[in-house]
Amino acid sequence: MNFMSIAIALHVLAIVVWVGGMFFAHQVMRPAAVTVLEPPHRLRLWVAGFKRFFPWVWLCIATVLITGFWMFFQFPTPPLFMHIMLGLGIVMMLIFFHVFFAPYNKLKKAVKEENWKVGGAALNQIRMLVGINTLIGVITILVAIAGKSF
Ligand code: HEM
């Protein structure tokens, strides 16, 4: 059995779910929700959506870390693109941890208290950070794929 091909398949699958999910939320659902829903419904929708998406992100992060580091240490001297992937991957994870423990908590509390102003500000912060993470995710995918030929 070739463990490398299993690891790379799981690694890429986790990236597809994480980065694809962020892309859909940021580029598709967010502008659509703004045009259709008033703040109380929109903020409640996002709390319900994040509640379902974030457990998948935790699973993706665990998968990316385990498979990524395992593959990384199969190389006696990992090439530069792997170091860049590792660095950008860690940045993406730290940004997610911040989103999860700071503005997402604030959003949940504000929605419970029906404080739409504070909730809107927290959602805005999440939107900005998820936008940044989507961009870093796309760049990391390009580095991972194109980096091999440099
Ligand atoms: C956090 C730590 C990470 C580590 C240690 C890591 C490490 C690795 C390693 C060693 C490979 C195998 C490359 C090869 O055999 O040619 C790989 C493949 C890949 N990684 Fe990562 N990675 C990490 C995060 C990420 C992230 C965040 C992304 C994208 C957003 C990503 C996207 C990919 C892709 C698309 C491949 C497949 C490349 C190919 O075979 O063409 N990785 N990763």
PDB file of C-alpha atoms in Angstrom, residues 7-142:
ATOM      1  CA  ALA A   7      -1.982  11.021   2.573  1.00  0.00           C
ATOM      2  CA  ILE A   8      -2.008  13.355  -0.435  1.00  0.00           C
ATOM      3  CA  ALA A   9      -5.604  12.393  -1.302  1.00  0.00           C
ATOM      4  CA  LEU A  10      -6.829  13.109   2.250  1.00  0.00           C
ATOM      5  CA  HIS A  11      -4.748  16.311   2.359  1.00  0.00           C
ATOM      6  CA  VAL A  12      -6.247  17.663  -0.876  1.00  0.00           C
ATOM      7  CA  LEU A  13      -9.785  16.523   0.062  1.00  0.00           C
ATOM      8  CA  ALA A  14      -9.556  18.462   3.335  1.00  0.00           C
ATOM      9  CA  ILE A  15      -8.308  21.532   1.456  1.00  0.00           C
ATOM     10  CA  VAL A  16     -11.179  21.278  -1.059  1.00  0.00           C
ATOM     11  CA  VAL A  17     -13.759  21.226   1.765  1.00  0.00           C
ATOM     12  CA  TRP A  18     -12.121  24.042   3.770  1.00  0.00           C
ATOM     13  CA  VAL A  19     -11.147  26.481   0.980  1.00  0.00           C
ATOM     14  CA  GLY A  20     -14.196  25.623  -1.172  1.00  0.00           C
ATOM     15  CA  GLY A  21     -16.483  26.162   1.837  1.00  0.00           C
ATOM     16  CA  MET A  22     -14.914  29.555   2.554  1.00  0.00           C
ATOM     17  CA  PHE A  23     -15.159  30.541  -1.118  1.00  0.00           C
ATOM     18  CA  PHE A  24     -18.860  29.656  -1.224  1.00  0.00           C
ATOM     19  CA  ALA A  25     -19.614  31.470   2.053  1.00  0.00           C
ATOM     20  CA  HIS A  26     -17.686  34.614   1.132  1.00  0.00           C
ATOM     21  CA  GLN A  27     -18.260  34.987  -2.591  1.00  0.00           C
ATOM     22  CA  VAL A  28     -21.717  33.441  -3.019  1.00  0.00           C
ATOM     23  CA  MET A  29     -23.814  33.177   0.155  1.00  0.00           C
ATOM     24  CA  ARG A  30     -22.763  36.448   1.804  1.00  0.00           C
ATOM     25  CA  PRO A  31     -23.818  38.787  -1.058  1.00  0.00           C
ATOM     26  CA  ALA A  32     -26.966  36.696  -1.655  1.00  0.00           C
ATOM     27  CA  ALA A  33     -27.982  36.847   2.037  1.00  0.00           C
ATOM     28  CA  VAL A  34     -27.467  40.634   2.121  1.00  0.00           C
ATOM     29  CA  THR A  35     -29.941  41.137  -0.735  1.00  0.00           C
ATOM     30  CA  VAL A  36     -32.613  38.776   0.644  1.00  0.00           C
ATOM     31  CA  LEU A  37     -32.527  38.919   4.464  1.00  0.00           C
ATOM     32  CA  GLU A  38     -32.885  41.650   7.088  1.00  0.00           C
ATOM     33  CA  PRO A  39     -30.186  41.677   9.834  1.00  0.00           C
ATOM     34  CA  PRO A  40     -32.062  39.564  12.457  1.00  0.00           C
ATOM     35  CA  HIS A  41     -32.654  36.693  10.022  1.00  0.00           C
ATOM     36  CA  ARG A  42     -29.316  37.099   8.288  1.00  0.00           C
ATOM     37  CA  LEU A  43     -27.293  36.972  11.523  1.00  0.00           C
ATOM     38  CA  ARG A  44     -29.275  33.972  12.767  1.00  0.00           C
ATOM     39  CA  LEU A  45     -28.656  32.224   9.436  1.00  0.00           C
ATOM     40  CA  TRP A  46     -24.894  32.788   9.741  1.00  0.00           C
ATOM     41  CA  VAL A  47     -24.783  31.463  13.315  1.00  0.00           C
ATOM     42  CA  ALA A  48     -26.676  28.341  12.171  1.00  0.00           C
ATOM     43  CA  GLY A  49     -24.420  28.015   9.109  1.00  0.00           C
ATOM     44  CA  PHE A  50     -21.155  28.437  11.043  1.00  0.00           C
ATOM     45  CA  LYS A  51     -22.393  25.921  13.614  1.00  0.00           C
ATOM     46  CA  ARG A  52     -22.504  23.353  10.824  1.00  0.00           C
ATOM     47  CA  PHE A  53     -19.424  24.454   8.859  1.00  0.00           C
ATOM     48  CA  PHE A  54     -16.887  24.997  11.670  1.00  0.00           C
ATOM     49  CA  PRO A  55     -16.796  21.352  12.894  1.00  0.00           C
ATOM     50  CA  TRP A  56     -15.833  20.433   9.312  1.00  0.00           C
ATOM     51  CA  VAL A  57     -13.076  23.064   9.415  1.00  0.00           C
ATOM     52  CA  TRP A  58     -11.678  21.570  12.650  1.00  0.00           C
ATOM     53  CA  LEU A  59     -11.677  18.138  10.983  1.00  0.00           C
ATOM     54  CA  CYS A  60     -10.005  19.579   7.853  1.00  0.00           C
ATOM     55  CA  ILE A  61      -7.326  21.295   9.936  1.00  0.00           C
ATOM     56  CA  ALA A  62      -6.541  18.078  11.822  1.00  0.00           C
ATOM     57  CA  THR A  63      -6.370  16.161   8.518  1.00  0.00           C
ATOM     58  CA  VAL A  64      -4.178  18.789   6.798  1.00  0.00           C
ATOM     59  CA  LEU A  65      -1.785  18.910   9.770  1.00  0.00           C
ATOM     60  CA  ILE A  66      -1.428  15.134  10.195  1.00  0.00           C
ATOM     61  CA  THR A  67      -1.075  14.340   6.477  1.00  0.00           C
ATOM     62  CA  GLY A  68       0.963  17.499   5.722  1.00  0.00           C
ATOM     63  CA  PHE A  69       3.576  16.963   8.435  1.00  0.00           C
ATOM     64  CA  TRP A  70       3.755  13.236   7.751  1.00  0.00           C
ATOM     65  CA  MET A  71       4.457  13.901   4.045  1.00  0.00           C
ATOM     66  CA  PHE A  72       6.827  16.770   4.884  1.00  0.00           C
ATOM     67  CA  PHE A  73       9.035  14.474   6.960  1.00  0.00           C
ATOM     68  CA  GLN A  74       9.201  11.877   4.176  1.00  0.00           C
ATOM     69  CA  PHE A  75      11.543  14.273   2.352  1.00  0.00           C
ATOM     70  CA  PRO A  76      15.155  14.419   3.606  1.00  0.00           C
ATOM     71  CA  THR A  77      15.317  18.059   2.460  1.00  0.00           C
ATOM     72  CA  PRO A  78      11.803  19.342   1.719  1.00  0.00           C
ATOM     73  CA  PRO A  79      11.784  21.780  -1.239  1.00  0.00           C
ATOM     74  CA  LEU A  80      11.037  25.489  -0.752  1.00  0.00           C
ATOM     75  CA  PHE A  81       7.398  25.274  -1.866  1.00  0.00           C
ATOM     76  CA  MET A  82       6.667  22.836   0.962  1.00  0.00           C
ATOM     77  CA  HIS A  83       8.096  25.263   3.521  1.00  0.00           C
ATOM     78  CA  ILE A  84       5.946  28.046   2.013  1.00  0.00           C
ATOM     79  CA  MET A  85       2.860  25.758   2.099  1.00  0.00           C
ATOM     80  CA  LEU A  86       3.554  24.886   5.728  1.00  0.00           C
ATOM     81  CA  GLY A  87       3.990  28.569   6.681  1.00  0.00           C
ATOM     82  CA  LEU A  88       0.855  29.759   4.875  1.00  0.00           C
ATOM     83  CA  GLY A  89      -1.098  26.780   6.232  1.00  0.00           C
ATOM     84  CA  ILE A  90      -0.161  27.698   9.820  1.00  0.00           C
ATOM     85  CA  VAL A  91      -1.200  31.337   9.184  1.00  0.00           C
ATOM     86  CA  MET A  92      -4.586  30.121   7.852  1.00  0.00           C
ATOM     87  CA  MET A  93      -5.081  27.972  10.933  1.00  0.00           C
ATOM     88  CA  LEU A  94      -4.224  30.813  13.331  1.00  0.00           C
ATOM     89  CA  ILE A  95      -6.702  33.094  11.522  1.00  0.00           C
ATOM     90  CA  PHE A  96      -9.388  30.405  11.857  1.00  0.00           C
ATOM     91  CA  PHE A  97      -8.638  29.935  15.578  1.00  0.00           C
ATOM     92  CA  HIS A  98      -9.031  33.689  16.051  1.00  0.00           C
ATOM     93  CA  VAL A  99     -12.340  33.733  14.138  1.00  0.00           C
ATOM     94  CA  PHE A 100     -13.628  30.787  16.145  1.00  0.00           C
ATOM     95  CA  PHE A 101     -12.686  32.059  19.590  1.00  0.00           C
ATOM     96  CA  ALA A 102     -13.197  35.836  19.170  1.00  0.00           C
ATOM     97  CA  PRO A 103     -15.741  37.235  16.638  1.00  0.00           C
ATOM     98  CA  TYR A 104     -17.745  33.986  16.316  1.00  0.00           C
ATOM     99  CA  ASN A 105     -18.281  33.890  20.091  1.00  0.00           C
ATOM    100  CA  LYS A 106     -19.197  37.579  20.015  1.00  0.00           C
ATOM    101  CA  LEU A 107     -21.664  36.924  17.173  1.00  0.00           C
ATOM    102  CA  LYS A 108     -23.344  34.034  19.007  1.00  0.00           C
ATOM    103  CA  LYS A 109     -23.707  36.101  22.197  1.00  0.00           C
ATOM    104  CA  ALA A 110     -25.051  39.143  20.299  1.00  0.00           C
ATOM    105  CA  VAL A 111     -27.622  37.058  18.414  1.00  0.00           C
ATOM    106  CA  LYS A 112     -28.783  35.471  21.686  1.00  0.00           C
ATOM    107  CA  GLU A 113     -29.223  38.964  23.146  1.00  0.00           C
ATOM    108  CA  GLU A 114     -30.757  40.239  19.875  1.00  0.00           C
ATOM    109  CA  ASN A 115     -28.120  42.953  19.735  1.00  0.00           C
ATOM    110  CA  TRP A 116     -27.962  43.326  15.945  1.00  0.00           C
ATOM    111  CA  LYS A 117     -25.466  46.185  15.974  1.00  0.00           C
ATOM    112  CA  VAL A 118     -22.797  44.240  17.880  1.00  0.00           C
ATOM    113  CA  GLY A 119     -23.683  41.087  15.923  1.00  0.00           C
ATOM    114  CA  GLY A 120     -23.298  42.925  12.622  1.00  0.00           C
ATOM    115  CA  ALA A 121     -19.860  44.201  13.657  1.00  0.00           C
ATOM    116  CA  ALA A 122     -18.742  40.685  14.648  1.00  0.00           C
ATOM    117  CA  LEU A 123     -20.037  39.248  11.362  1.00  0.00           C
ATOM    118  CA  ASN A 124     -18.193  41.976   9.491  1.00  0.00           C
ATOM    119  CA  GLN A 125     -14.969  40.963  11.205  1.00  0.00           C
ATOM    120  CA  ILE A 126     -15.582  37.306  10.305  1.00  0.00           C
ATOM    121  CA  ARG A 127     -16.298  38.305   6.692  1.00  0.00           C
ATOM    122  CA  MET A 128     -12.986  40.175   6.459  1.00  0.00           C
ATOM    123  CA  LEU A 129     -10.940  37.364   8.027  1.00  0.00           C
ATOM    124  CA  VAL A 130     -12.633  34.649   5.950  1.00  0.00           C
ATOM    125  CA  GLY A 131     -11.945  36.764   2.833  1.00  0.00           C
ATOM    126  CA  ILE A 132      -8.251  36.940   3.780  1.00  0.00           C
ATOM    127  CA  ASN A 133      -8.137  33.200   4.511  1.00  0.00           C
ATOM    128  CA  THR A 134      -9.805  32.355   1.181  1.00  0.00           C
ATOM    129  CA  LEU A 135      -7.169  34.413  -0.615  1.00  0.00           C
ATOM    130  CA  ILE A 136      -4.284  32.802   1.303  1.00  0.00           C
ATOM    131  CA  GLY A 137      -5.898  29.395   0.649  1.00  0.00           C
ATOM    132  CA  VAL A 138      -6.008  29.987  -3.114  1.00  0.00           C
ATOM    133  CA  ILE A 139      -2.401  31.275  -3.107  1.00  0.00           C
ATOM    134  CA  THR A 140      -1.295  28.204  -1.098  1.00  0.00           C
ATOM    135  CA  ILE A 141      -2.977  25.869  -3.593  1.00  0.00           C
ATOM    136  CA  LEU A 142      -1.160  27.649  -6.441  1.00  0.00           C
TER     137      LEU A 142
END
